[in-house]
Coordinates of C-alpha atoms in Angstrom, one line a residue:
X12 CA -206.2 168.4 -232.4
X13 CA -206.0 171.6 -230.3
X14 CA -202.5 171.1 -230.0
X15 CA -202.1 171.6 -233.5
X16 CA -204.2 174.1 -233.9
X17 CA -202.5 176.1 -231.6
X18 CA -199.7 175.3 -233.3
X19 CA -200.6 176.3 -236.2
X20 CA -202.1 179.8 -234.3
X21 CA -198.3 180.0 -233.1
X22 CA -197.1 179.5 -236.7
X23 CA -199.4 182.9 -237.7
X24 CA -197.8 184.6 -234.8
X25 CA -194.1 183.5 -235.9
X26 CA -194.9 185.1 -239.6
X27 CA -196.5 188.3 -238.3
X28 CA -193.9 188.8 -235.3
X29 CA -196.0 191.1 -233.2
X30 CA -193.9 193.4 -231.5
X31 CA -191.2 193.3 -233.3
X32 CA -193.3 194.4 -236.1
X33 CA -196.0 196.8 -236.7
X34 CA -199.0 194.8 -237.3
X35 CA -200.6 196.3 -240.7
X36 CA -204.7 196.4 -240.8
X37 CA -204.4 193.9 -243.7
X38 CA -202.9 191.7 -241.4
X39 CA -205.3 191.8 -239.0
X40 CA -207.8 191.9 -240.9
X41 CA -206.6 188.7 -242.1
X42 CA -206.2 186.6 -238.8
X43 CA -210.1 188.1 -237.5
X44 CA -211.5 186.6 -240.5
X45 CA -209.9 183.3 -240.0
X46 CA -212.8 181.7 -237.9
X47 CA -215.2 183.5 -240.4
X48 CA -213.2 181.3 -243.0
X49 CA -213.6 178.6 -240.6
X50 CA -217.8 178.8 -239.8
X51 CA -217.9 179.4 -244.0
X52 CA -216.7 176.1 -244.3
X53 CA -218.1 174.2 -241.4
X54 CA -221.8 175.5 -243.2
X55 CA -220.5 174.7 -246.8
X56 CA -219.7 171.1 -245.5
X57 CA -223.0 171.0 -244.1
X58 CA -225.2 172.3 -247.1
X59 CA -223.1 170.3 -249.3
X60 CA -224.9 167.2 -247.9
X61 CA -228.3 168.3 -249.6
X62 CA -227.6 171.6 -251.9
X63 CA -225.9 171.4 -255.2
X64 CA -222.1 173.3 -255.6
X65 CA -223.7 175.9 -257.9
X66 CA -226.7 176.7 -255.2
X67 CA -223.7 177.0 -251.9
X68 CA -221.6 179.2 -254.5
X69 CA -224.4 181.3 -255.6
X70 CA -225.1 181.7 -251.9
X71 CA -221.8 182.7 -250.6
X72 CA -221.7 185.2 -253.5
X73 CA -224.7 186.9 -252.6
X74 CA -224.3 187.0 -248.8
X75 CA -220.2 187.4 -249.3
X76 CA -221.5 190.8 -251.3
X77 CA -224.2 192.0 -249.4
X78 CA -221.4 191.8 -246.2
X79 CA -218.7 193.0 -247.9
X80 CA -220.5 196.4 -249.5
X81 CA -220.8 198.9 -246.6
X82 CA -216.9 198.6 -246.8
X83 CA -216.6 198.9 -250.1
X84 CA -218.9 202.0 -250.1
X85 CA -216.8 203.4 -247.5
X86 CA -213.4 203.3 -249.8
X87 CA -215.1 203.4 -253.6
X88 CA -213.1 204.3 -256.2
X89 CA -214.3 204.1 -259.9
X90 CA -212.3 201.7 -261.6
X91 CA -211.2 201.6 -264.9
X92 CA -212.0 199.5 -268.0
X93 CA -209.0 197.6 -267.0
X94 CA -209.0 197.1 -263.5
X95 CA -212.9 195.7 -264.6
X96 CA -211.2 193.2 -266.4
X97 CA -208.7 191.9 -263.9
X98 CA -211.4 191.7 -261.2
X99 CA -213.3 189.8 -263.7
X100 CA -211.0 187.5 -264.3
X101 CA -209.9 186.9 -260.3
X102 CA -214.1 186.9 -260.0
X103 CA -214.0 183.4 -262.6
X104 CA -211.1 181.8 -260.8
X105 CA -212.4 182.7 -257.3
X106 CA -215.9 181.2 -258.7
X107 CA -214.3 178.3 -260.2
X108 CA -212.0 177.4 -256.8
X109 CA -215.7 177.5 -255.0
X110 CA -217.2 175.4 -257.5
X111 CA -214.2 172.7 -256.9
X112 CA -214.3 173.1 -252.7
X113 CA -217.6 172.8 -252.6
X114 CA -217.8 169.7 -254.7
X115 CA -214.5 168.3 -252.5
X116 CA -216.3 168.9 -249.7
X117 CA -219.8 166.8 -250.9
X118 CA -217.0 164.0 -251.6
X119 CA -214.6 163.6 -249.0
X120 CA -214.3 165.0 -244.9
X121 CA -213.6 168.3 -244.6
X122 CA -210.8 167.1 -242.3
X123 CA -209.0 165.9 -245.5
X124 CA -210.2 169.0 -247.9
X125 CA -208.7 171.7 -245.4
X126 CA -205.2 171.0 -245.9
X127 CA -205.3 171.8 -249.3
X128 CA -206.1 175.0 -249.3
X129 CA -203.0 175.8 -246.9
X130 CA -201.2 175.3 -250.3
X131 CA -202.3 179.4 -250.6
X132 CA -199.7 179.6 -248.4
X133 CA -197.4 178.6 -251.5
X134 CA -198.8 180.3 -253.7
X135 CA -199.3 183.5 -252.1
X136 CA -195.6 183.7 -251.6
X137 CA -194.3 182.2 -254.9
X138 CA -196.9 185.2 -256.2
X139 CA -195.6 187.7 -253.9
X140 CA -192.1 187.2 -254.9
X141 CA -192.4 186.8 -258.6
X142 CA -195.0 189.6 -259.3
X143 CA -194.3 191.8 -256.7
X144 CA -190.8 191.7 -255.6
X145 CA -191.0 191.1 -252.3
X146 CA -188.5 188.8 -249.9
X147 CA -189.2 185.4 -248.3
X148 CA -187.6 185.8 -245.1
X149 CA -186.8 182.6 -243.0
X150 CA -189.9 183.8 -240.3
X151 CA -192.4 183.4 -243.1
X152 CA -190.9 180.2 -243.9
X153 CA -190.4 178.5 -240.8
X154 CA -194.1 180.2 -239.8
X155 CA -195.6 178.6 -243.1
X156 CA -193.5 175.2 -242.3
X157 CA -195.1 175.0 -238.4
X158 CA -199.2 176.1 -240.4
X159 CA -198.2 173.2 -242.7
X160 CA -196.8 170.9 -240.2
X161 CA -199.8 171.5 -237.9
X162 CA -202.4 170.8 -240.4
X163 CA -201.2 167.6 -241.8
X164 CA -200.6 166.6 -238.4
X165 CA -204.4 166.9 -238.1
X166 CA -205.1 165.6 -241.2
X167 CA -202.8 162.3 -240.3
X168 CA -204.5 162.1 -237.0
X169 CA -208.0 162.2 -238.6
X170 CA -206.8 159.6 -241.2
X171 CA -205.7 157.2 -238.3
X172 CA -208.7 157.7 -236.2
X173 CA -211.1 156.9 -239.3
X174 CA -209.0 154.1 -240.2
X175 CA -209.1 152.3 -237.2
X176 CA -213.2 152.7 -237.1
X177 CA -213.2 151.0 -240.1
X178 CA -210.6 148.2 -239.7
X179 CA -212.7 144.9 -238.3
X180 CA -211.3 143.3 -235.8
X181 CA -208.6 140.0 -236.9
X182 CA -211.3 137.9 -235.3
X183 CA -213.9 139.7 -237.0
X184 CA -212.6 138.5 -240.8
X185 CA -212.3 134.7 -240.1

């Protein structure tokens, strides 16, 4: 397992190609908040054993907010009437994807919920290319193919392991 998470660590590094390119603060801003991502879900898996989805996703809403304001203080910007509109609309599909996670995670290991959402990966480049023009370049592919690779590795591995605790031994059944 840490194998592959390193692997999947060196998959990051192979998209971002630090220092042979400048490293943007978006970037890093995205790999710092990776464990954040990582304790958010480790704590929605556990509440998810006695809290409803609507309760965990009120939750992360409020606290998400309340930690995300000071920064959005710092860089406020009116926006307009239709800018309000957009964000509402990412604001009901970001509540919605919650909603779902949080009930996938009540119903199944979060060992075999995590690799889904590295189908973002996808999506985020399918979206990046069609709305926004930009290039897929073979690093962000072959990065994205060793995240992918990593991940189901784990999620095979997990399978396995939880297969074979729960397969009774040939004498076991006769």
């Amino acid at each position: 397992r840490i194998i592959a998470v390193i692997a999947a660590f060196v998959g990051a590094m192979i998209i971002l190609r630090p220092g042979l390119h400048e490293i943007s603060m978006g970037q890093m801003a995205q790999v710092l908040s990776a464990p954040l991502f990582a304790i958010s879900y480790l704590i929605a898996k556990s509440l998810s054993k006695d809290e409803s989805p609507t309760v965990i996703v009120g939750m992360l809403s409020l606290f998400v907010t309340i930690g995300l304001a000071p920064f959005a203080y710092a860089v406020w910007q009116t926006p307009t009437l239709t800018e309000v509109m957009w964000l509402g609309l990412v604001a009901v599909f970001a509540t919605a994807g919650h909603f779902t996670m949080t009930k996938a995670l009540h119903a199944a290991p979060l060992m075999v919920t995590q690799p889904v959402t590295f189908l973002q990966l996808v999506w985020a480049t399918i979206l990046g290319a069609v709305m926004f023009g930009e290039a897929v370049d073979f690093w962000v592919l072959l990065g994205g193919g060793v995240i992918i690779a990593a991940v189901s590795f784990i999620s095979y591995r997990e399978w396995v392991v939880t297969k074979r605790s729960k397969t009774p031994a040939v004498m076991a059944i006769k």
